[in-house]
JSON list of C-alpha atoms in Angstrom, two decimals:
[
{"chain": "R", "resi": 174, "resn": "MET", "atom": "CA", "xyz": [64.15, -105.20, -92.83]},
{"chain": "R", "resi": 175, "resn": "MET", "atom": "CA", "xyz": [67.57, -103.98, -93.92]},
{"chain": "R", "resi": 176, "resn": "PHE", "atom": "CA", "xyz": [68.23, -102.70, -97.45]},
{"chain": "R", "resi": 177, "resn": "SER", "atom": "CA", "xyz": [70.18, -105.18, -99.53]},
{"chain": "R", "resi": 178, "resn": "PRO", "atom": "CA", "xyz": [71.82, -103.97, -102.75]},
{"chain": "R", "resi": 179, "resn": "VAL", "atom": "CA", "xyz": [71.83, -107.54, -104.08]},
{"chain": "R", "resi": 180, "resn": "SER", "atom": "CA", "xyz": [68.08, -107.93, -103.48]},
{"chain": "R", "resi": 181, "resn": "ALA", "atom": "CA", "xyz": [67.34, -104.53, -105.00]},
{"chain": "R", "resi": 182, "resn": "LEU", "atom": "CA", "xyz": [69.43, -105.24, -108.10]},
{"chain": "R", "resi": 183, "resn": "HIS", "atom": "CA", "xyz": [67.85, -108.69, -108.37]},
{"chain": "R", "resi": 184, "resn": "ARG", "atom": "CA", "xyz": [64.38, -107.11, -108.42]},
{"chain": "R", "resi": 185, "resn": "VAL", "atom": "CA", "xyz": [65.45, -104.61, -111.09]},
{"chain": "R", "resi": 186, "resn": "SER", "atom": "CA", "xyz": [67.04, -107.41, -113.11]},
{"chain": "R", "resi": 187, "resn": "ARG", "atom": "CA", "xyz": [63.76, -109.36, -112.96]},
{"chain": "R", "resi": 188, "resn": "ALA", "atom": "CA", "xyz": [61.87, -106.36, -114.32]},
{"chain": "R", "resi": 189, "resn": "LEU", "atom": "CA", "xyz": [64.44, -105.93, -117.09]},
{"chain": "R", "resi": 190, "resn": "ALA", "atom": "CA", "xyz": [64.17, -109.63, -117.94]},
{"chain": "R", "resi": 191, "resn": "TRP", "atom": "CA", "xyz": [60.41, -109.19, -118.28]},
{"chain": "R", "resi": 192, "resn": "ILE", "atom": "CA", "xyz": [60.97, -106.22, -120.59]},
{"chain": "R", "resi": 193, "resn": "GLY", "atom": "CA", "xyz": [63.37, -108.35, -122.62]},
{"chain": "R", "resi": 194, "resn": "GLY", "atom": "CA", "xyz": [60.78, -111.12, -122.81]},
{"chain": "R", "resi": 195, "resn": "ILE", "atom": "CA", "xyz": [58.16, -108.65, -124.01]},
{"chain": "R", "resi": 196, "resn": "LEU", "atom": "CA", "xyz": [60.60, -107.46, -126.69]},
{"chain": "R", "resi": 197, "resn": "ILE", "atom": "CA", "xyz": [61.11, -111.06, -127.87]},
{"chain": "R", "resi": 198, "resn": "LEU", "atom": "CA", "xyz": [57.36, -111.74, -127.93]},
{"chain": "R", "resi": 199, "resn": "GLY", "atom": "CA", "xyz": [56.75, -108.48, -129.77]},
{"chain": "R", "resi": 200, "resn": "SER", "atom": "CA", "xyz": [59.38, -109.44, -132.33]},
{"chain": "R", "resi": 201, "resn": "ALA", "atom": "CA", "xyz": [57.81, -112.85, -132.81]},
{"chain": "R", "resi": 202, "resn": "PHE", "atom": "CA", "xyz": [54.42, -111.22, -133.32]},
{"chain": "R", "resi": 203, "resn": "LEU", "atom": "CA", "xyz": [55.87, -108.71, -135.81]},
{"chain": "R", "resi": 204, "resn": "VAL", "atom": "CA", "xyz": [57.65, -111.42, -137.81]},
{"chain": "R", "resi": 205, "resn": "THR", "atom": "CA", "xyz": [54.49, -113.55, -137.80]},
{"chain": "R", "resi": 206, "resn": "VAL", "atom": "CA", "xyz": [52.43, -110.65, -139.14]},
{"chain": "R", "resi": 207, "resn": "GLU", "atom": "CA", "xyz": [55.12, -110.00, -141.76]},
{"chain": "R", "resi": 208, "resn": "ILE", "atom": "CA", "xyz": [55.06, -113.64, -142.91]},
{"chain": "R", "resi": 209, "resn": "LEU", "atom": "CA", "xyz": [51.26, -113.75, -143.05]},
{"chain": "R", "resi": 210, "resn": "LEU", "atom": "CA", "xyz": [51.11, -110.50, -145.02]},
{"chain": "R", "resi": 211, "resn": "ARG", "atom": "CA", "xyz": [53.68, -111.79, -147.51]},
{"chain": "R", "resi": 212, "resn": "LYS", "atom": "CA", "xyz": [52.03, -115.19, -147.97]},
{"chain": "R", "resi": 213, "resn": "LEU", "atom": "CA", "xyz": [48.38, -114.11, -147.97]},
{"chain": "R", "resi": 214, "resn": "PHE", "atom": "CA", "xyz": [48.47, -110.66, -149.54]},
{"chain": "R", "resi": 215, "resn": "ASN", "atom": "CA", "xyz": [51.88, -110.48, -151.21]},
{"chain": "R", "resi": 216, "resn": "HIS", "atom": "CA", "xyz": [52.59, -107.35, -149.15]},
{"chain": "R", "resi": 217, "resn": "SER", "atom": "CA", "xyz": [55.37, -106.52, -146.70]},
{"chain": "R", "resi": 218, "resn": "ILE", "atom": "CA", "xyz": [55.41, -104.05, -143.85]},
{"chain": "R", "resi": 219, "resn": "GLY", "atom": "CA", "xyz": [59.21, -104.00, -144.16]},
{"chain": "R", "resi": 220, "resn": "GLY", "atom": "CA", "xyz": [61.82, -103.84, -141.46]},
{"chain": "R", "resi": 221, "resn": "ALA", "atom": "CA", "xyz": [60.54, -106.73, -139.34]},
{"chain": "R", "resi": 222, "resn": "ASP", "atom": "CA", "xyz": [63.88, -108.50, -139.56]},
{"chain": "R", "resi": 223, "resn": "GLU", "atom": "CA", "xyz": [65.78, -105.35, -138.63]},
{"chain": "R", "resi": 224, "resn": "ILE", "atom": "CA", "xyz": [63.53, -104.49, -135.70]},
{"chain": "R", "resi": 225, "resn": "SER", "atom": "CA", "xyz": [63.57, -108.07, -134.40]},
{"chain": "R", "resi": 226, "resn": "GLY", "atom": "CA", "xyz": [67.38, -108.11, -134.58]},
{"chain": "R", "resi": 227, "resn": "TYR", "atom": "CA", "xyz": [67.58, -104.96, -132.48]},
{"chain": "R", "resi": 228, "resn": "ALA", "atom": "CA", "xyz": [65.00, -106.30, -130.04]},
{"chain": "R", "resi": 229, "resn": "PHE", "atom": "CA", "xyz": [66.89, -109.58, -129.66]},
{"chain": "R", "resi": 230, "resn": "ALA", "atom": "CA", "xyz": [70.18, -107.78, -128.93]},
{"chain": "R", "resi": 231, "resn": "VAL", "atom": "CA", "xyz": [68.58, -105.53, -126.32]},
{"chain": "R", "resi": 232, "resn": "ALA", "atom": "CA", "xyz": [66.52, -108.35, -124.77]},
{"chain": "R", "resi": 233, "resn": "THR", "atom": "CA", "xyz": [69.63, -110.50, -124.45]},
{"chain": "R", "resi": 234, "resn": "THR", "atom": "CA", "xyz": [71.61, -107.92, -122.50]},
{"chain": "R", "resi": 235, "resn": "LEU", "atom": "CA", "xyz": [68.58, -107.11, -120.35]},
{"chain": "R", "resi": 236, "resn": "GLY", "atom": "CA", "xyz": [68.39, -110.76, -119.34]},
{"chain": "R", "resi": 237, "resn": "PHE", "atom": "CA", "xyz": [72.07, -111.24, -118.46]},
{"chain": "R", "resi": 238, "resn": "SER", "atom": "CA", "xyz": [71.76, -109.83, -114.94]},
{"chain": "R", "resi": 239, "resn": "TYR", "atom": "CA", "xyz": [68.73, -111.88, -114.06]},
{"chain": "R", "resi": 240, "resn": "ALA", "atom": "CA", "xyz": [70.54, -115.01, -115.23]},
{"chain": "R", "resi": 241, "resn": "LEU", "atom": "CA", "xyz": [73.47, -113.98, -113.03]},
{"chain": "R", "resi": 242, "resn": "PHE", "atom": "CA", "xyz": [71.33, -113.69, -109.90]},
{"chain": "R", "resi": 243, "resn": "GLU", "atom": "CA", "xyz": [69.52, -116.92, -110.71]},
{"chain": "R", "resi": 244, "resn": "ARG", "atom": "CA", "xyz": [72.86, -118.68, -111.33]},
{"chain": "R", "resi": 245, "resn": "ALA", "atom": "CA", "xyz": [71.61, -119.69, -114.77]},
{"chain": "R", "resi": 246, "resn": "HIS", "atom": "CA", "xyz": [74.70, -118.94, -116.86]},
{"chain": "R", "resi": 247, "resn": "ILE", "atom": "CA", "xyz": [76.12, -122.09, -118.36]},
{"chain": "R", "resi": 248, "resn": "ARG", "atom": "CA", "xyz": [79.00, -123.72, -116.49]},
{"chain": "R", "resi": 249, "resn": "VAL", "atom": "CA", "xyz": [80.79, -126.99, -116.96]},
{"chain": "R", "resi": 250, "resn": "ASP", "atom": "CA", "xyz": [80.14, -128.45, -113.54]},
{"chain": "R", "resi": 251, "resn": "ALA", "atom": "CA", "xyz": [80.57, -132.20, -113.99]},
{"chain": "R", "resi": 252, "resn": "LEU", "atom": "CA", "xyz": [83.65, -132.34, -111.76]},
{"chain": "R", "resi": 253, "resn": "LEU", "atom": "CA", "xyz": [82.71, -129.44, -109.52]},
{"chain": "R", "resi": 254, "resn": "VAL", "atom": "CA", "xyz": [80.38, -131.49, -107.35]},
{"chain": "R", "resi": 255, "resn": "ILE", "atom": "CA", "xyz": [83.17, -133.84, -106.21]},
{"chain": "R", "resi": 256, "resn": "LEU", "atom": "CA", "xyz": [85.54, -131.03, -105.21]},
{"chain": "R", "resi": 257, "resn": "PRO", "atom": "CA", "xyz": [85.83, -129.75, -101.63]},
{"chain": "R", "resi": 258, "resn": "ARG", "atom": "CA", "xyz": [83.67, -126.74, -100.76]},
{"chain": "R", "resi": 259, "resn": "ALA", "atom": "CA", "xyz": [86.67, -124.37, -100.50]},
{"chain": "R", "resi": 260, "resn": "VAL", "atom": "CA", "xyz": [87.79, -125.26, -104.03]},
{"chain": "R", "resi": 261, "resn": "ARG", "atom": "CA", "xyz": [84.24, -124.92, -105.39]},
{"chain": "R", "resi": 262, "resn": "ILE", "atom": "CA", "xyz": [83.93, -121.47, -103.82]},
{"chain": "R", "resi": 263, "resn": "ALA", "atom": "CA", "xyz": [87.34, -120.38, -105.13]},
{"chain": "R", "resi": 264, "resn": "LEU", "atom": "CA", "xyz": [86.39, -121.56, -108.64]},
{"chain": "R", "resi": 265, "resn": "SER", "atom": "CA", "xyz": [83.04, -119.78, -108.39]},
{"chain": "R", "resi": 266, "resn": "PHE", "atom": "CA", "xyz": [84.79, -116.52, -107.50]},
{"chain": "R", "resi": 267, "resn": "PHE", "atom": "CA", "xyz": [87.28, -117.07, -110.32]},
{"chain": "R", "resi": 268, "resn": "GLY", "atom": "CA", "xyz": [84.49, -117.78, -112.82]},
{"chain": "R", "resi": 269, "resn": "LEU", "atom": "CA", "xyz": [82.49, -114.76, -111.68]},
{"chain": "R", "resi": 270, "resn": "ALA", "atom": "CA", "xyz": [85.57, -112.54, -111.98]},
{"chain": "R", "resi": 271, "resn": "LEU", "atom": "CA", "xyz": [86.17, -113.80, -115.52]},
{"chain": "R", "resi": 272, "resn": "LEU", "atom": "CA", "xyz": [82.53, -113.24, -116.42]},
{"chain": "R", "resi": 273, "resn": "ILE", "atom": "CA", "xyz": [82.58, -109.69, -115.03]},
{"chain": "R", "resi": 274, "resn": "GLY", "atom": "CA", "xyz": [85.86, -108.98, -116.81]},
{"chain": "R", "resi": 275, "resn": "PHE", "atom": "CA", "xyz": [84.54, -110.27, -120.12]},
{"chain": "R", "resi": 276, "resn": "ALA", "atom": "CA", "xyz": [81.35, -108.24, -119.77]},
{"chain": "R", "resi": 277, "resn": "ALA", "atom": "CA", "xyz": [83.38, -105.15, -118.85]},
{"chain": "R", "resi": 278, "resn": "VAL", "atom": "CA", "xyz": [85.50, -105.50, -122.01]},
{"chain": "R", "resi": 279, "resn": "ILE", "atom": "CA", "xyz": [82.38, -105.90, -124.15]},
{"chain": "R", "resi": 280, "resn": "GLY", "atom": "CA", "xyz": [80.75, -102.97, -122.33]},
{"chain": "R", "resi": 281, "resn": "TRP", "atom": "CA", "xyz": [83.83, -100.81, -122.91]},
{"chain": "R", "resi": 282, "resn": "GLN", "atom": "CA", "xyz": [83.75, -101.62, -126.62]},
{"chain": "R", "resi": 283, "resn": "ALA", "atom": "CA", "xyz": [79.99, -101.01, -126.70]},
{"chain": "R", "resi": 284, "resn": "TRP", "atom": "CA", "xyz": [80.58, -97.61, -125.08]},
{"chain": "R", "resi": 285, "resn": "ALA", "atom": "CA", "xyz": [83.06, -96.72, -127.85]},
{"chain": "R", "resi": 286, "resn": "LEU", "atom": "CA", "xyz": [80.63, -97.95, -130.51]},
{"chain": "R", "resi": 287, "resn": "VAL", "atom": "CA", "xyz": [77.75, -95.89, -129.14]},
{"chain": "R", "resi": 288, "resn": "GLY", "atom": "CA", "xyz": [80.05, -92.87, -128.86]},
{"chain": "R", "resi": 289, "resn": "ASP", "atom": "CA", "xyz": [81.00, -93.20, -132.53]},
{"chain": "R", "resi": 290, "resn": "THR", "atom": "CA", "xyz": [77.37, -93.72, -133.50]},
{"chain": "R", "resi": 291, "resn": "LEU", "atom": "CA", "xyz": [76.33, -90.55, -131.70]},
{"chain": "R", "resi": 292, "resn": "GLN", "atom": "CA", "xyz": [79.28, -88.55, -133.00]},
{"chain": "R", "resi": 293, "resn": "TYR", "atom": "CA", "xyz": [78.66, -89.45, -136.63]},
{"chain": "R", "resi": 294, "resn": "GLY", "atom": "CA", "xyz": [74.88, -89.78, -136.49]},
{"chain": "R", "resi": 295, "resn": "SER", "atom": "CA", "xyz": [75.13, -93.30, -137.87]},
{"chain": "R", "resi": 296, "resn": "ARG", "atom": "CA", "xyz": [72.08, -94.92, -139.39]},
{"chain": "R", "resi": 297, "resn": "SER", "atom": "CA", "xyz": [71.37, -98.44, -140.55]},
{"chain": "R", "resi": 298, "resn": "ILE", "atom": "CA", "xyz": [72.02, -99.20, -144.21]},
{"chain": "R", "resi": 299, "resn": "THR", "atom": "CA", "xyz": [68.51, -100.51, -144.67]},
{"chain": "R", "resi": 300, "resn": "PRO", "atom": "CA", "xyz": [65.47, -98.80, -146.18]},
{"chain": "R", "resi": 301, "resn": "MET", "atom": "CA", "xyz": [64.38, -97.88, -142.60]},
{"chain": "R", "resi": 302, "resn": "ARG", "atom": "CA", "xyz": [67.57, -95.83, -142.06]},
{"chain": "R", "resi": 303, "resn": "THR", "atom": "CA", "xyz": [67.21, -96.40, -138.30]},
{"chain": "R", "resi": 304, "resn": "PRO", "atom": "CA", "xyz": [69.39, -94.12, -136.16]},
{"chain": "R", "resi": 305, "resn": "LEU", "atom": "CA", "xyz": [71.65, -96.77, -134.65]},
{"chain": "R", "resi": 306, "resn": "ALA", "atom": "CA", "xyz": [71.78, -95.02, -131.29]},
{"chain": "R", "resi": 307, "resn": "ILE", "atom": "CA", "xyz": [68.16, -96.07, -130.69]},
{"chain": "R", "resi": 308, "resn": "PRO", "atom": "CA", "xyz": [68.94, -99.80, -130.31]},
{"chain": "R", "resi": 309, "resn": "GLN", "atom": "CA", "xyz": [72.55, -99.34, -129.22]},
{"chain": "R", "resi": 310, "resn": "ILE", "atom": "CA", "xyz": [71.93, -97.23, -126.11]},
{"chain": "R", "resi": 311, "resn": "PRO", "atom": "CA", "xyz": [69.61, -99.74, -124.36]},
{"chain": "R", "resi": 312, "resn": "TRP", "atom": "CA", "xyz": [71.97, -102.52, -125.48]},
{"chain": "R", "resi": 313, "resn": "LEU", "atom": "CA", "xyz": [74.88, -100.66, -123.85]},
{"chain": "R", "resi": 314, "resn": "LEU", "atom": "CA", "xyz": [72.83, -100.03, -120.70]},
{"chain": "R", "resi": 315, "resn": "GLY", "atom": "CA", "xyz": [72.13, -103.76, -120.47]},
{"chain": "R", "resi": 316, "resn": "TRP", "atom": "CA", "xyz": [75.88, -104.49, -120.54]},
{"chain": "R", "resi": 317, "resn": "ALA", "atom": "CA", "xyz": [76.59, -101.76, -117.98]},
{"chain": "R", "resi": 318, "resn": "PHE", "atom": "CA", "xyz": [73.89, -103.03, -115.63]},
{"chain": "R", "resi": 319, "resn": "PHE", "atom": "CA", "xyz": [75.25, -106.56, -115.95]},
{"chain": "R", "resi": 320, "resn": "VAL", "atom": "CA", "xyz": [78.75, -105.41, -114.97]},
{"chain": "R", "resi": 321, "resn": "LEU", "atom": "CA", "xyz": [77.35, -103.42, -112.03]},
{"chain": "R", "resi": 322, "resn": "CYS", "atom": "CA", "xyz": [75.35, -106.42, -110.82]},
{"chain": "R", "resi": 323, "resn": "GLY", "atom": "CA", "xyz": [78.35, -108.69, -111.20]},
{"chain": "R", "resi": 324, "resn": "ILE", "atom": "CA", "xyz": [80.56, -106.40, -109.14]},
{"chain": "R", "resi": 325, "resn": "VAL", "atom": "CA", "xyz": [77.95, -105.98, -106.41]},
{"chain": "R", "resi": 326, "resn": "LEU", "atom": "CA", "xyz": [77.31, -109.73, -106.30]},
{"chain": "R", "resi": 327, "resn": "PHE", "atom": "CA", "xyz": [81.05, -110.47, -106.13]},
{"chain": "R", "resi": 328, "resn": "ILE", "atom": "CA", "xyz": [81.51, -108.05, -103.22]},
{"chain": "R", "resi": 329, "resn": "ALA", "atom": "CA", "xyz": [78.42, -109.35, -101.39]},
{"chain": "R", "resi": 330, "resn": "ALA", "atom": "CA", "xyz": [79.55, -112.97, -101.82]},
{"chain": "R", "resi": 331, "resn": "LEU", "atom": "CA", "xyz": [83.04, -112.10, -100.62]},
{"chain": "R", "resi": 332, "resn": "TRP", "atom": "CA", "xyz": [81.57, -110.30, -97.60]},
{"chain": "R", "resi": 333, "resn": "THR", "atom": "CA", "xyz": [79.40, -113.32, -96.83]},
{"chain": "R", "resi": 334, "resn": "LEU", "atom": "CA", "xyz": [82.42, -115.60, -97.04]},
{"chain": "R", "resi": 335, "resn": "LEU", "atom": "CA", "xyz": [84.51, -113.33, -94.80]},
{"chain": "R", "resi": 336, "resn": "LYS", "atom": "CA", "xyz": [81.68, -113.37, -92.24]},
{"chain": "R", "resi": 337, "resn": "GLY", "atom": "CA", "xyz": [82.14, -117.13, -92.09]},
{"chain": "R", "resi": 338, "resn": "ASP", "atom": "CA", "xyz": [79.15, -118.40, -94.05]},
{"chain": "R", "resi": 339, "resn": "PRO", "atom": "CA", "xyz": [80.48, -120.48, -96.96]},
{"chain": "R", "resi": 340, "resn": "ALA", "atom": "CA", "xyz": [77.08, -122.13, -97.51]},
{"chain": "R", "resi": 341, "resn": "ALA", "atom": "CA", "xyz": [75.46, -118.73, -98.12]},
{"chain": "R", "resi": 342, "resn": "THR", "atom": "CA", "xyz": [78.34, -117.81, -100.42]},
{"chain": "R", "resi": 343, "resn": "GLU", "atom": "CA", "xyz": [77.70, -120.92, -102.49]},
{"chain": "R", "resi": 344, "resn": "ARG", "atom": "CA", "xyz": [73.99, -120.09, -102.62]},
{"chain": "R", "resi": 345, "resn": "MET", "atom": "CA", "xyz": [74.91, -116.67, -104.03]},
{"chain": "R", "resi": 346, "resn": "ILE", "atom": "CA", "xyz": [77.50, -117.55, -106.66]},
{"chain": "R", "resi": 347, "resn": "GLY", "atom": "CA", "xyz": [77.94, -121.32, -106.77]},
{"chain": "R", "resi": 348, "resn": "VAL", "atom": "CA", "xyz": [76.47, -123.84, -109.14]},
{"chain": "R", "resi": 349, "resn": "LYS", "atom": "CA", "xyz": [72.88, -124.69, -108.28]},
{"chain": "R", "resi": 350, "resn": "THR", "atom": "CA", "xyz": [72.51, -128.08, -106.71]},
{"chain": "R", "resi": 351, "resn": "LEU", "atom": "CA", "xyz": [69.99, -130.55, -108.05]},
{"chain": "R", "resi": 352, "resn": "ASP", "atom": "CA", "xyz": [67.80, -129.90, -105.00]},
{"chain": "R", "resi": 353, "resn": "GLU", "atom": "CA", "xyz": [67.85, -126.15, -105.66]},
{"chain": "R", "resi": 354, "resn": "GLN", "atom": "CA", "xyz": [66.91, -126.71, -109.29]},
{"chain": "R", "resi": 355, "resn": "ILE", "atom": "CA", "xyz": [64.00, -128.93, -108.25]},
{"chain": "R", "resi": 356, "resn": "GLU", "atom": "CA", "xyz": [62.86, -126.35, -105.68]},
{"chain": "R", "resi": 357, "resn": "ASP", "atom": "CA", "xyz": [62.93, -123.67, -108.38]},
{"chain": "R", "resi": 358, "resn": "GLU", "atom": "CA", "xyz": [60.77, -125.80, -110.64]},
{"chain": "R", "resi": 359, "resn": "ILE", "atom": "CA", "xyz": [58.23, -126.44, -107.88]},
{"chain": "R", "resi": 360, "resn": "ALA", "atom": "CA", "xyz": [58.06, -122.78, -106.79]}
]
């Protein structure tokens, strides 16, 4: 079997999505414990809201790439299904390019933010005084991985199209058909 960068990145993105899910579940557990302690014992462990905010930000960026490979990002596709295949593919490439570009701009700004945080040793303005680099670095890495995956997927889809397989190209970057969505639910 030949090495496929798209398959490899998809597997890594799945693992990162699981990590993100664990972060969300951990946050939910922490907030639940915080609420129970406040209501039952009038005591707070403190920082649950801050930690859950960081976890949510990191988990979100860790899930972006998996959503990309699964074609789960939201699109307005009501009219797309009636367009010819060539137009659908062109619009899919255009949409993917815009998504990658947007993520690259956010990633660039995140890079600058993390650089400033590291340079100045910034900490949160909460009682925890969390060094902000701790949540910001994995958040930045999530954005960077998303951009990398987007670029690799764009190139792979373009290569597939140039090889003369528009159906495979649509399966890589197009809107999921109803049949594909049903198959995903069954699997």
